[in-house]
Coordinates of C-alpha atoms and ligand atoms in Angstrom, one line a residue:
X1 CA 0.0 -11.9 -29.1
X2 CA -3.4 -11.0 -30.5
X3 CA -6.2 -13.6 -30.5
X4 CA -9.4 -13.2 -32.4
X5 CA -12.6 -14.9 -31.4
X6 CA -13.2 -16.8 -34.6
X7 CA -10.0 -18.8 -34.1
X8 CA -11.5 -20.2 -31.0
X9 CA -13.5 -23.0 -32.6
X10 CA -10.3 -24.5 -34.2
X11 CA -8.4 -24.3 -30.9
X12 CA -11.4 -25.6 -29.0
X13 CA -11.5 -28.6 -31.3
X14 CA -7.8 -29.3 -30.9
X15 CA -8.2 -29.0 -27.2
X16 CA -11.1 -31.4 -27.1
X17 CA -9.2 -34.0 -29.2
X18 CA -6.2 -33.6 -26.9
X19 CA -8.5 -34.1 -23.9
X20 CA -10.0 -37.3 -25.3
X21 CA -6.5 -38.6 -26.2
X22 CA -5.4 -38.0 -22.6
X23 CA -8.4 -39.6 -21.1
X24 CA -7.8 -42.7 -23.2
X25 CA -4.2 -42.7 -22.0
X26 CA -5.4 -42.5 -18.4
X27 CA -7.8 -45.4 -18.8
X28 CA -5.7 -47.7 -21.1
X29 CA -2.2 -46.8 -20.0
X30 CA -2.7 -46.1 -16.3
X31 CA -1.1 -42.7 -16.4
X32 CA -2.0 -42.3 -12.7
X33 CA -4.7 -40.2 -11.2
X34 CA -5.8 -37.6 -13.7
X35 CA -6.4 -35.0 -10.9
X36 CA -2.8 -35.3 -9.6
X37 CA -1.6 -34.0 -12.9
X38 CA -4.5 -31.6 -13.4
X39 CA -5.1 -28.0 -12.5
X40 CA -4.6 -26.8 -8.9
X41 CA -7.7 -27.6 -6.8
X42 CA -8.9 -27.5 -3.2
X43 CA -9.0 -30.6 -1.0
X44 CA -10.2 -31.2 2.5
X45 CA -7.8 -32.5 5.1
X46 CA -9.5 -33.0 8.4
X47 CA -11.1 -29.6 9.2
X48 CA -8.8 -27.7 6.9
X49 CA -9.1 -27.0 3.1
X50 CA -5.8 -27.1 1.3
X51 CA -4.7 -25.8 -2.1
X52 CA -3.3 -28.8 -4.0
X53 CA -0.7 -28.0 -6.7
X54 CA 0.8 -30.8 -8.7
X55 CA -0.5 -33.3 -6.3
X56 CA 1.0 -31.6 -3.2
X57 CA -0.6 -29.2 -0.6
X58 CA 0.8 -25.7 -1.1
X59 CA 1.1 -22.9 1.4
X60 CA 0.9 -19.4 -0.2
X61 CA 3.5 -17.1 1.3
X62 CA 2.6 -14.3 -0.9
X63 CA 2.2 -10.6 -1.6
X64 CA -0.1 -8.6 -3.8
X65 CA 1.2 -6.1 -6.2
X66 CA 0.1 -2.5 -6.2
X67 CA -2.7 -2.0 -8.8
X68 CA -0.6 -0.6 -11.6
X69 CA 2.6 -2.6 -11.3
X70 CA 1.6 -5.5 -13.5
X71 CA 0.7 -3.2 -16.3
X72 CA 4.4 -2.9 -17.2
X73 CA 6.7 -5.9 -17.3
X74 CA 9.6 -3.5 -17.4
X75 CA 8.5 -1.9 -14.2
X76 CA 8.2 -5.3 -12.5
X77 CA 11.5 -6.7 -13.8
X78 CA 13.8 -5.5 -11.0
X79 CA 11.4 -6.8 -8.3
X80 CA 11.4 -10.5 -9.1
X81 CA 14.8 -11.3 -7.6
X82 CA 13.8 -9.3 -4.5
X83 CA 10.7 -11.5 -4.2
X84 CA 12.8 -14.5 -4.3
X85 CA 15.1 -13.2 -1.6
X86 CA 12.1 -12.4 0.5
X87 CA 11.0 -16.1 0.4
X88 CA 7.8 -15.2 -1.4
X89 CA 6.4 -18.1 -3.4
X90 CA 3.3 -16.5 -4.9
X91 CA 2.6 -13.0 -6.3
X92 CA -1.0 -11.8 -6.7
X93 CA -1.2 -9.7 -9.8
X94 CA -4.1 -8.0 -11.7
X95 CA -5.3 -9.1 -15.1
X96 CA -6.8 -6.0 -16.5
X97 CA -9.9 -6.3 -18.7
X98 CA -9.1 -3.0 -20.6
X99 CA -5.7 -4.2 -21.6
X100 CA -6.8 -7.8 -22.4
X101 CA -9.6 -6.7 -24.7
X102 CA -8.8 -3.3 -25.9
X103 CA -11.2 -3.7 -28.8
X104 CA -14.3 -5.8 -28.6
X105 CA -13.5 -9.4 -29.5
X106 CA -9.8 -8.8 -30.0
X107 CA -7.8 -10.2 -27.2
X108 CA -4.2 -9.3 -26.3
X109 CA -2.7 -11.6 -23.7
X110 CA 0.9 -10.4 -24.1
X111 CA 1.0 -8.9 -20.5
X112 CA -0.4 -12.1 -19.0
X113 CA 2.0 -14.2 -20.9
X114 CA 4.9 -12.0 -19.9
X115 CA 3.9 -12.1 -16.3
X116 CA 3.7 -15.9 -16.4
X117 CA 7.1 -16.2 -18.1
X118 CA 8.8 -13.9 -15.6
X119 CA 7.2 -15.6 -12.6
X120 CA 8.3 -19.0 -14.0
X121 CA 11.8 -17.8 -14.6
X122 CA 12.0 -17.0 -10.9
X123 CA 10.2 -20.1 -9.6
X124 CA 7.3 -18.0 -8.3
X125 CA 3.6 -18.8 -8.7
X126 CA 0.8 -16.4 -9.5
X127 CA -2.8 -15.7 -8.4
X128 CA -4.5 -13.5 -11.0
X129 CA -7.0 -10.9 -10.0
X130 CA -9.7 -10.3 -12.6
X131 CA -10.1 -6.6 -12.7
X132 CA -13.3 -6.9 -14.7
X133 CA -16.5 -5.1 -14.2
X134 CA -15.5 -3.8 -10.8
X135 CA -12.4 -2.8 -8.9
X136 CA -13.2 -1.3 -5.5
X137 CA -16.8 -0.8 -6.5
X138 CA -15.8 1.3 -9.5
X139 CA -15.6 0.2 -13.2
X140 CA -12.2 1.8 -13.8
X141 CA -10.7 -1.2 -15.6
X142 CA -13.5 -1.9 -18.1
X143 CA -12.3 -1.2 -21.7
X144 CA -13.0 2.2 -23.3
X145 CA -15.5 0.6 -25.7
X146 CA -17.6 -0.4 -22.6
X147 CA -17.1 2.8 -20.7
X148 CA -18.2 5.0 -23.7
X149 CA -21.3 3.0 -24.7
X150 CA -23.5 3.8 -21.8
X151 CA -26.7 2.8 -23.6
X152 CA -25.4 -0.7 -24.2
X153 CA -23.5 -1.0 -20.9
X154 CA -25.6 1.0 -18.4
X155 CA -24.4 2.4 -15.1
X156 CA -25.5 2.1 -11.6
X157 CA -27.2 5.2 -10.3
X158 CA -27.2 6.8 -6.9
X159 CA -30.2 7.8 -4.9
X160 CA -30.5 11.1 -6.9
X161 CA -30.7 9.2 -10.2
X162 CA -27.2 10.2 -11.2
X163 CA -25.1 7.7 -13.1
X164 CA -21.8 6.6 -11.6
X165 CA -18.6 5.2 -13.2
X166 CA -19.8 1.9 -12.1
X167 CA -21.5 -0.8 -14.2
X168 CA -24.9 -1.8 -12.9
X169 CA -24.9 -5.5 -11.8
X170 CA -28.6 -5.7 -12.9
X171 CA -27.9 -5.6 -16.7
X172 CA -27.4 -8.5 -19.0
X173 CA -25.1 -6.8 -21.5
X174 CA -22.6 -5.9 -18.8
X175 CA -22.6 -9.4 -17.5
X176 CA -22.2 -11.0 -21.0
X177 CA -19.3 -8.7 -21.9
X178 CA -17.5 -9.5 -18.7
X179 CA -18.2 -13.2 -19.0
X180 CA -17.0 -13.3 -22.5
X181 CA -13.7 -11.6 -21.7
X182 CA -13.1 -13.7 -18.5
X183 CA -13.9 -16.9 -20.4
X184 CA -11.3 -15.9 -23.0
X185 CA -8.7 -15.3 -20.3
X186 CA -9.4 -18.6 -18.6
X187 CA -9.3 -20.4 -22.0
X188 CA -6.0 -18.8 -22.7
X189 CA -4.6 -19.7 -19.2
X190 CA -5.6 -23.3 -19.9
X191 CA -3.7 -23.3 -23.2
X192 CA -0.5 -21.7 -21.9
X193 CA -0.4 -22.9 -18.3
X194 CA -2.6 -26.0 -18.2
X195 CA 0.6 -28.1 -17.7
X196 CA 2.9 -26.0 -15.7
X197 CA 0.4 -24.5 -13.2
X198 CA 2.2 -21.2 -12.6
X199 CA -1.3 -19.7 -12.0
X200 CA -2.8 -21.2 -8.9
X201 CA -6.1 -19.4 -8.3
X202 CA -8.2 -16.6 -9.6
X203 CA -9.8 -13.7 -7.8
X204 CA -13.0 -12.8 -9.6
X205 CA -13.5 -9.0 -9.6
X206 CA -12.1 -6.9 -6.8
X207 CA -13.9 -5.6 -3.7
X208 CA -17.4 -5.3 -5.2
X209 CA -20.0 -3.3 -3.4
X210 CA -22.3 -0.3 -3.8
X211 CA -21.3 3.1 -2.5
X212 CA -22.2 5.9 -1.7
X213 CA -25.8 4.6 -1.4
X214 CA -26.7 1.2 0.0
X215 CA -28.3 0.2 -3.3
X216 CA -28.3 0.9 -7.0
X217 CA -31.2 3.1 -8.1
X218 CA -31.1 2.5 -11.8
X219 CA -34.4 1.4 -13.5
X220 CA -33.5 -2.3 -13.6
X221 CA -32.3 -2.2 -10.0
X222 CA -35.6 -0.6 -8.8
X223 CA -37.6 -3.1 -10.7
X224 CA -35.7 -6.0 -9.0
X225 CA -36.2 -4.3 -5.6
X226 CA -39.9 -4.2 -6.1
X227 CA -40.1 -7.8 -7.3
X228 CA -40.3 -11.0 -5.2
X229 CA -37.1 -12.3 -3.6
X230 CA -35.9 -15.1 -5.9
X231 CA -37.0 -18.6 -5.0
X232 CA -33.3 -19.8 -4.9
X233 CA -32.5 -17.4 -2.1
X234 CA -35.7 -18.3 -0.2
X235 CA -35.0 -22.0 -0.5
X236 CA -31.5 -21.5 0.8
X237 CA -32.7 -19.5 3.8
X238 CA -35.2 -22.2 4.7
X239 CA -32.7 -25.0 4.3
X240 CA -30.1 -23.2 6.4
X241 CA -32.5 -21.5 8.8
X242 CA -30.8 -22.9 12.0
X243 CA -27.2 -21.9 11.0
X244 CA -27.7 -18.6 9.2
X245 CA -25.5 -15.7 10.1
X246 CA -27.2 -14.0 13.1
X247 CA -27.7 -10.6 11.4
X248 CA -29.5 -12.1 8.4
X249 CA -31.5 -14.5 10.6
X250 CA -32.6 -11.6 12.8
X251 CA -34.0 -9.5 10.1
X252 CA -35.7 -12.4 8.5
X253 CA -37.1 -13.5 11.9
X254 CA -38.4 -10.0 12.6
X255 CA -40.8 -10.3 9.6
X256 CA -41.9 -13.8 10.7
X257 CA -39.6 -15.9 8.6
X258 CA -41.8 -15.2 5.5
X259 CA -41.1 -17.7 2.7
X260 CA -42.1 -15.4 -0.2
X261 CA -42.7 -11.7 -0.9
X262 CA -40.8 -8.6 -2.0
X263 CA -37.4 -7.7 -0.5
X264 CA -39.1 -5.3 2.0
X265 CA -41.9 -7.8 2.8
X266 CA -39.4 -10.5 3.6
X267 CA -36.6 -8.5 5.3
X268 CA -38.4 -5.3 6.3
X269 CA -37.6 -1.7 5.3
X270 CA -34.2 -0.3 5.8
X271 CA -30.6 0.0 4.5
X272 CA -30.0 -3.6 5.5
X273 CA -32.6 -4.7 2.9
X274 CA -31.1 -2.5 0.3
X275 CA -27.8 -4.2 1.0
X276 CA -29.2 -7.8 0.9
X277 CA -30.7 -7.0 -2.5
X278 CA -27.2 -5.8 -3.7
X279 CA -25.4 -8.8 -2.2
X280 CA -27.7 -11.2 -4.0
X281 CA -27.4 -9.5 -7.3
X282 CA -23.6 -9.0 -7.1
X283 CA -23.4 -12.7 -6.1
X284 CA -25.5 -13.8 -9.1
X285 CA -23.4 -11.7 -11.5
X286 CA -20.1 -13.0 -10.1
X287 CA -21.5 -16.5 -10.1
X288 CA -22.1 -16.4 -13.8
X289 CA -18.7 -14.9 -14.5
X290 CA -17.0 -17.5 -12.3
X291 CA -18.9 -20.5 -13.7
X292 CA -18.2 -19.4 -17.3
X293 CA -14.5 -19.1 -16.5
X294 CA -14.3 -22.5 -14.7
X295 CA -16.0 -24.1 -17.7
X296 CA -12.9 -23.1 -19.7
X297 CA -10.3 -23.9 -16.9
X298 CA -11.4 -25.0 -13.5
X299 CA -9.0 -23.2 -11.2
X300 CA -10.1 -22.4 -7.6
X301 CA -11.8 -19.0 -7.6
X302 CA -12.6 -16.6 -4.8
X303 CA -13.9 -13.1 -4.2
X304 CA -12.4 -10.5 -1.8
X305 CA -14.2 -8.0 0.5
X306 CA -13.6 -4.4 1.5
X307 CA -14.3 -4.5 5.3
X308 CA -16.5 -2.3 7.4
X309 CA -15.1 0.4 9.7
X310 CA -16.6 0.5 13.1
X311 CA -20.0 2.3 13.1
X312 CA -20.3 2.6 9.3
X313 CA -23.7 2.0 7.7
X314 CA -24.5 0.3 4.4
X315 CA -23.5 2.7 1.6
X316 CA -20.8 4.2 3.8
X317 CA -18.8 1.1 3.0
X318 CA -19.0 -1.0 -0.3
X319 CA -22.4 -2.4 0.5
X320 CA -23.5 -5.9 -0.6
X321 CA -19.9 -7.1 -0.9
X322 CA -18.8 -10.6 0.3
X323 CA -18.9 -9.6 4.0
X324 CA -19.4 -11.9 7.0
X325 CA -22.9 -10.7 7.7
X326 CA -23.8 -11.5 4.1
X327 CA -22.0 -14.7 3.7
X328 CA -25.1 -16.8 3.4
X329 CA -26.5 -14.6 0.6
X330 CA -23.2 -15.0 -1.2
X331 CA -23.0 -18.8 -0.6
X332 CA -26.6 -19.1 -1.9
X333 CA -26.0 -16.8 -4.9
X334 CA -22.5 -17.8 -6.0
X335 CA -22.0 -21.6 -5.4
X336 CA -19.1 -21.7 -7.9
X337 CA -17.1 -19.3 -5.9
X338 CA -14.9 -21.4 -3.6
X339 CA -14.5 -18.9 -0.8
X340 CA -14.9 -15.3 0.3
X341 CA -11.7 -13.6 1.5
X342 CA -11.1 -10.5 3.6
X343 CA -8.8 -7.6 2.7
X344 CA -7.7 -6.7 6.2
X345 CA -6.5 -3.1 6.6
X346 CA -8.2 -2.0 9.8
X347 CA -9.9 -3.4 12.9
X348 CA -8.7 -6.5 14.6
X349 CA -6.9 -8.9 12.4
X350 CA -7.8 -11.7 14.8
X351 CA -11.5 -10.9 14.7
X352 CA -11.8 -10.5 11.0
X353 CA -9.9 -13.8 10.4
X354 CA -12.3 -15.6 12.8
X355 CA -15.4 -14.1 11.0
X356 CA -14.3 -15.3 7.6
X357 CA -13.1 -18.8 8.6
X358 CA -16.1 -21.1 8.6
X359 CA -16.4 -24.8 7.9
X360 CA -17.7 -23.9 4.5
X361 CA -15.2 -21.0 4.0
X362 CA -11.5 -21.6 4.2
X363 CA -9.4 -18.6 5.1
X364 CA -7.1 -16.9 2.6
X365 CA -5.8 -13.4 3.1
X366 CA -5.4 -11.9 -0.4
X367 CA -4.6 -8.4 1.0
X368 CA -3.5 -7.1 4.3
X369 CA -2.1 -3.7 5.1
X370 CA 1.6 -4.0 5.4
X371 CA 2.7 -3.0 8.9
X372 CA 5.1 -4.0 11.7
X373 CA 2.4 -6.5 12.7
X374 CA 2.4 -8.3 9.3
X375 CA 4.9 -10.9 10.3
X376 CA 2.8 -11.8 13.4
X377 CA -0.4 -11.9 11.3
X378 CA 1.2 -14.4 8.9
X379 CA 2.1 -16.7 11.8
X380 CA -1.3 -16.3 13.3
X381 CA -3.6 -17.1 10.3
X382 CA -1.5 -19.9 9.1
X383 CA -1.2 -21.5 12.5
X384 CA -4.6 -20.7 13.9
X385 CA -6.9 -20.9 10.9
X386 CA -5.2 -23.3 8.6
X387 CA -5.0 -20.4 6.1
X388 CA -4.3 -21.2 2.5
X389 CA -2.0 -18.2 2.4
X390 CA -1.2 -14.6 3.5
X391 CA -0.4 -11.7 1.2
X392 CA 0.5 -8.1 2.3
X393 CA -0.5 -5.5 -0.2
X394 CA 2.0 -3.6 -2.4
X395 CA 4.6 -6.2 -1.8
X396 CA 7.0 -4.6 -4.4
X397 CA 7.3 -1.5 -2.3
X398 CA 8.6 -3.4 0.7
X399 CA 12.3 -3.1 1.4
X400 CA 13.6 -6.2 3.1
X401 CA 16.8 -4.6 4.3
X402 CA 16.6 -4.2 8.0
X403 CA 18.2 -0.8 8.5
X404 CA 15.7 0.9 6.1
X405 CA 12.5 -1.0 6.8
X406 CA 12.3 -3.1 9.9
X407 CA 8.7 -4.2 9.1
X408 CA 10.0 -5.6 5.8
X409 CA 12.8 -7.3 7.5
X410 CA 10.4 -8.9 10.0
X411 CA 8.1 -10.1 7.2
X412 CA 11.0 -11.7 5.4
X413 CA 12.3 -13.5 8.5
X414 CA 8.7 -14.8 9.2
X415 CA 8.5 -16.1 5.6
X416 CA 11.9 -17.7 6.0
X417 CA 10.7 -19.7 9.1
X418 CA 7.3 -20.5 7.4
X419 CA 9.1 -21.8 4.3
X420 CA 11.2 -24.1 6.5
X421 CA 8.1 -25.3 8.3
X422 CA 5.7 -25.4 5.4
X423 CA 5.9 -29.2 4.9
X424 CA 5.2 -29.9 8.6
X425 CA 2.4 -27.3 8.8
X426 CA 0.7 -28.7 5.7
X427 CA 1.0 -32.2 7.1
X428 CA -0.6 -31.1 10.4
X429 CA -3.3 -28.8 9.0
X430 CA -6.9 -29.7 10.0
X431 CA -5.7 -32.3 12.6
X432 CA -5.8 -30.2 15.8
X433 CA -2.0 -30.0 16.0
X434 CA -1.4 -26.4 15.1
X435 CA -1.9 -23.0 16.7
X436 CA -1.1 -19.5 15.8
X437 CA -0.6 -16.6 18.2
X438 CA -0.3 -12.9 17.7
X439 CA -0.4 -10.1 20.2
X440 CA -3.1 -7.4 20.1
X441 CA -3.2 -4.4 22.3
X442 CA -6.3 -5.8 24.1
X443 CA -4.8 -9.3 24.5
X444 CA -1.3 -9.4 25.9
X445 CA -1.5 -13.0 26.9
X446 CA -3.2 -16.0 25.3
X447 CA -3.5 -19.7 26.0
X448 CA -3.5 -22.8 23.8
X449 CA -4.2 -26.4 24.7
X450 CA -2.6 -29.5 23.2
X451 CA -3.5 -32.9 24.7
X452 CA -2.4 -32.9 28.4
X453 CA -0.6 -29.5 28.2
X454 CA -1.7 -25.9 28.3
X455 CA 0.7 -23.3 26.9
X456 CA 0.4 -19.7 28.2
X457 CA 2.0 -17.3 25.7
X458 CA 2.8 -13.8 26.7
X459 CA 4.4 -11.2 24.4
X460 CA 7.6 -9.5 25.1
X461 CA 7.3 -5.8 25.8
X462 CA 9.0 -3.8 23.2
X463 CA 10.4 -1.0 25.3
X464 CA 13.9 -2.3 25.1
X465 CA 13.8 -2.6 21.3
X466 CA 11.7 0.4 20.2
X467 CA 13.5 3.3 18.8
X468 CA 10.5 5.6 19.1
X469 CA 7.4 5.4 21.3
X470 CA 5.0 4.8 18.4
X471 CA 6.9 1.6 17.7
X472 CA 6.4 0.4 21.3
X473 CA 3.2 -1.6 20.5
X474 CA 3.8 -5.2 21.1
X475 CA 3.8 -7.2 17.9
X476 CA 5.1 -10.6 18.6
X477 CA 3.7 -13.7 17.0
X478 CA 4.3 -17.3 16.3
X479 CA 3.2 -20.7 15.2
X480 CA 3.1 -23.8 17.5
X481 CA 3.1 -27.3 16.1
X482 CA 2.6 -30.5 18.1
X483 CA 4.9 -33.2 16.9
X484 CA 4.1 -35.8 19.5
X485 CA 2.5 -36.1 22.9
X486 CA 5.3 -34.2 24.6
X487 CA 7.1 -32.6 21.7
X488 CA 6.4 -29.2 20.1
X489 CA 7.9 -26.7 17.7
X490 CA 7.5 -23.0 18.6
X491 CA 8.6 -20.6 15.9
X492 CA 8.3 -16.8 15.7
X493 CA 9.4 -13.7 17.6
X494 CA 8.7 -11.9 20.8
X495 CA 7.1 -14.8 22.7
X496 CA 7.5 -16.1 26.2
X497 CA 5.8 -19.5 26.7
X498 CA 5.1 -21.3 30.0
X499 CA 3.7 -24.8 30.3
X500 CA 0.9 -26.2 32.5
X501 CA -0.1 -29.8 33.0
X502 CA -3.7 -31.1 32.6
X503 CA -2.7 -34.6 33.9
X504 CA -4.4 -35.0 37.3
X505 CA -1.8 -37.5 38.5
X506 CA 1.1 -35.4 37.5
X507 CA -0.2 -31.9 37.8
X508 CA 3.1 -30.0 36.9
X509 CA 4.7 -29.6 33.5
X510 CA 8.4 -29.3 33.1
X511 CA 10.9 -28.7 30.3
X512 CA 13.1 -31.6 29.5
X513 CA 15.0 -29.7 26.8
X514 CA 14.8 -26.9 24.3
X515 CA 16.9 -26.8 21.2
X516 CA 17.0 -24.0 18.6
X517 CA 17.6 -25.0 15.0
X518 CA 16.5 -24.9 11.4
X519 CA 14.8 -27.2 8.9
X520 CA 16.8 -27.9 5.8
X521 CA 14.8 -29.7 3.1
X522 CA 12.4 -30.9 5.9
X523 CA 15.2 -32.3 8.1
X524 CA 15.7 -30.8 11.6
X525 CA 19.2 -29.5 12.2
X526 CA 19.6 -28.7 15.9
X527 CA 21.7 -25.7 16.9
X528 CA 22.3 -24.6 20.5
X529 CA 20.7 -26.3 23.5
X530 CA 18.8 -23.6 25.5
X531 CA 18.4 -25.1 29.0
X532 CA 20.2 -22.2 30.9
X533 CA 19.7 -18.5 30.9
X534 CA 18.0 -18.6 27.5
X535 CA 15.0 -20.5 29.1
X536 CA 15.4 -18.9 32.5
X537 CA 16.9 -22.1 33.7
X538 CA 13.9 -24.2 32.5
X539 CA 11.1 -21.9 33.7
X540 CA 9.9 -20.9 30.3
X541 CA 10.6 -20.8 26.6
X542 CA 11.7 -17.5 25.1
X543 CA 11.8 -16.3 21.5
X544 CA 13.3 -12.8 21.8
X545 CA 11.6 -10.0 20.0
X546 CA 14.8 -8.9 18.3
X547 CA 15.2 -12.3 16.6
X548 CA 13.2 -14.9 14.7
X549 CA 13.7 -18.5 15.8
X550 CA 12.5 -22.1 15.5
X551 CA 12.8 -23.9 18.8
X552 CA 11.9 -27.5 19.7
X553 CA 10.8 -28.3 23.2
X554 CA 10.2 -31.6 24.9
X555 CA 8.0 -31.5 28.0
X556 CA 7.2 -33.9 30.8
X557 CA 4.7 -34.2 33.6
X558 CA 5.8 -34.4 37.3
X559 CA 4.3 -34.0 40.8
Ligands
LIG1 C1 -7.9 -2.6 -1.5 C2 -8.0 -2.9 -3.0 O1 -8.5 -4.2 -3.2 C3 -6.6 -2.8 -3.6 O2 -6.7 -3.0 -5.0 C4 -6.0 -1.4 -3.3 O3 -6.9 -0.4 -3.9 C5 -5.9 -1.3 -1.8 N1 -7.2 -1.4 -1.2 C6 -5.3 0.1 -1.5 O4 -5.2 0.2 -0.1

């Protein structure tokens, strides 16, 4: 389908009339809460932030496609049924600027429409990734008419003044062209999906950040660098001075908490200041793109970050991206962005998750390297951080058949358990009744506390299951849900759980019973009672590494 801009006014007019008509229906006819029937949105529940879809909280058990897979509906066709069989409810797929606007002002949404159609046919939702001005710092997905017109759409320059295949974020033409295309996409989504809500959220750009220098050296960038720090950022810093990220606060404090001045006057000389400049300017650019898109169709929108490897300096990693130490700059510069999300491929999954999860930043994992640990990571973020969802990268390349790809098999088994438990997890999020555990090499045991109980979780050694030594890293994980004062669900794999009492009058905790079972349409169907060898005669609860189980335990206190 080809859409040309001048048709917009007619469709816009029709949309407005429909909107007014609907509003009248709501007021006069009592059609119910408009928001319940509106676009997906984010809503607080206790300390959690949930994605609400068609009036209900939604847990994304997802996967992100490899970069090129969504550019051919044919290529994707055989994968949809596999996604269904893997218990995947959401696919993250790129929306490519170059294919959507191959000629300036002429929009072609046939790929997007095909993707939505195929996802719907298989009962799967989508998160679209706007591959606009930047994809992993580079501008490889901007249309040819943008790439070729470097005078109109100028590039970022490195420290030697050499242009890169990267649009500069300091230029208005670049921003307007991106905004225009993104607005057209969002308008189109509203038209074709405003009722069915197959598309749940939008990622704006992909892993922005400056590399291989910490800042852009083009003329407009240097001019900005030599100018005063914008008042909006200064005001934010002053208003949030007490709770600022420690790294940002420290460099500001070093200069005496100045309330005005150039970037170097306020933050001092150094790569860190180059990076703060970039973070602010990327954030402002992304803010305008996001706000323009939301004006057309207000889906939740987020940005994703390429993370820093240990010891890397700004410029060695995509500098100025939405990273934890720059979160305040991004929050100040891009208030329309709902949250910043980590793409976790290296380092500690547990540490990165904690750094991105803040009261003002719910956790969503749009990309995670797919490994034998992925199943444990899914349990961990969903249980421990009330995550909106978890999505390993290149999901279409995963083979869920056990014999070929045990990591794929493990992920699918986790998604199966999480699908069964999703209604309970969503009901409990943000209320202190959930925990997630996953083993890391440095942490072979962990504890969680619920009311008058402490649970000590250790992770089964793998020796007996590993076929080769490299696979012997422990990788158990699970989710724990408190159902009542003494009753819990533990689901996962490779866990041994013991129970301690915090009740001073009855200082010992015992197991009344453990049942394995499954949830069918939210109803518990108990299987075997596990009070003998399977629980070491009541000494502990065990979810063997070789299996994935849901067990329900009832505890009691004694003396
Ligand atoms: C992170 C990017 O966001 C993805 O698009 C992809 O390039 C992966 N890295 C590849 O590992």
